[in-house]
Amino acid sequence: MAKSQGYEFLKVDYIVSLILAIIPITGWVCGIIERFTRKAFLTGILNIFFGFVFWIIGLVDMIINKKITWLVI
């Protein structure tokens, strides 16, 4: 099996993940889904209410780390 490239945003290719993360509505929804699938329920719920802040932080995290690593509690 091929080793993971390090990006795991919804288990799709990095370029597709970045395009989805750049669009505000899809980035917000995908961020919520990603946090809930990682069983980070607290940040998933906070992402619902403070979506814009989490979207900006998640977008910067996707560009720097190629995956969501910040704010996953």
Coordinates of C-alpha atoms in Angstrom, one line a residue:
M1 CA 0.0 0.0 0.0
A2 CA 1.1 3.5 -0.7
K3 CA 2.1 5.6 2.3
S4 CA -0.1 8.6 3.2
Q5 CA 1.2 11.9 1.9
G6 CA 0.4 13.7 5.2
Y7 CA -2.9 15.4 4.3
E8 CA -6.1 13.9 5.6
F9 CA -8.7 16.5 5.0
L10 CA -11.8 14.4 4.3
K11 CA -9.5 11.7 2.8
V12 CA -9.1 13.4 -0.6
D13 CA -6.2 14.7 -2.5
Y14 CA -4.4 17.8 -1.1
I15 CA -5.3 20.1 -4.1
V16 CA -9.0 19.1 -3.8
S17 CA -8.8 19.7 -0.1
L18 CA -7.2 23.1 -0.5
I19 CA -9.8 24.2 -3.1
L20 CA -12.6 23.1 -0.8
A21 CA -11.0 24.9 2.1
I22 CA -10.6 28.2 0.2
I23 CA -14.4 28.5 -0.5
P24 CA -15.9 29.9 2.8
I25 CA -19.0 27.8 3.0
T26 CA -17.5 24.5 2.0
G27 CA -14.4 25.2 4.1
W28 CA -16.6 25.7 7.1
V29 CA -18.7 22.6 6.5
C30 CA -15.7 20.4 5.7
G31 CA -14.0 21.7 8.8
I32 CA -16.9 20.6 10.9
I33 CA -17.1 17.2 9.3
E34 CA -13.3 16.7 9.6
R35 CA -13.3 17.6 13.3
F36 CA -16.3 15.3 14.0
T37 CA -14.7 12.4 12.1
R38 CA -11.5 12.8 14.2
K39 CA -13.8 12.6 17.3
A40 CA -12.9 16.2 18.3
F41 CA -16.5 17.0 19.3
L42 CA -15.7 20.1 21.4
T43 CA -14.0 21.9 18.5
G44 CA -16.6 20.5 16.1
I45 CA -19.4 22.2 18.1
L46 CA -17.3 25.4 18.5
N47 CA -16.7 25.4 14.7
I48 CA -20.5 25.4 14.2
F49 CA -20.8 28.7 16.2
F50 CA -17.5 30.4 15.4
G51 CA -17.2 29.1 11.8
F52 CA -15.4 32.1 10.4
V53 CA -12.5 32.1 12.9
F54 CA -12.1 28.3 12.5
W55 CA -12.2 28.6 8.7
I56 CA -9.4 31.2 8.7
I57 CA -7.3 29.1 11.1
G58 CA -8.0 25.9 9.2
L59 CA -7.1 27.5 5.9
V60 CA -3.8 28.7 7.2
D61 CA -3.2 25.3 8.7
M62 CA -4.0 23.6 5.4
I63 CA -1.5 25.8 3.6
I64 CA 1.3 25.4 6.1
N65 CA 0.9 21.8 7.3
K66 CA -1.2 20.3 4.4
K67 CA -3.7 19.0 7.0
I68 CA -5.8 20.2 9.9
T69 CA -3.6 19.9 13.0
W70 CA -4.5 23.1 14.9
L71 CA -7.7 23.3 17.0
V72 CA -8.3 19.5 17.1
I73 CA -8.9 18.8 20.8

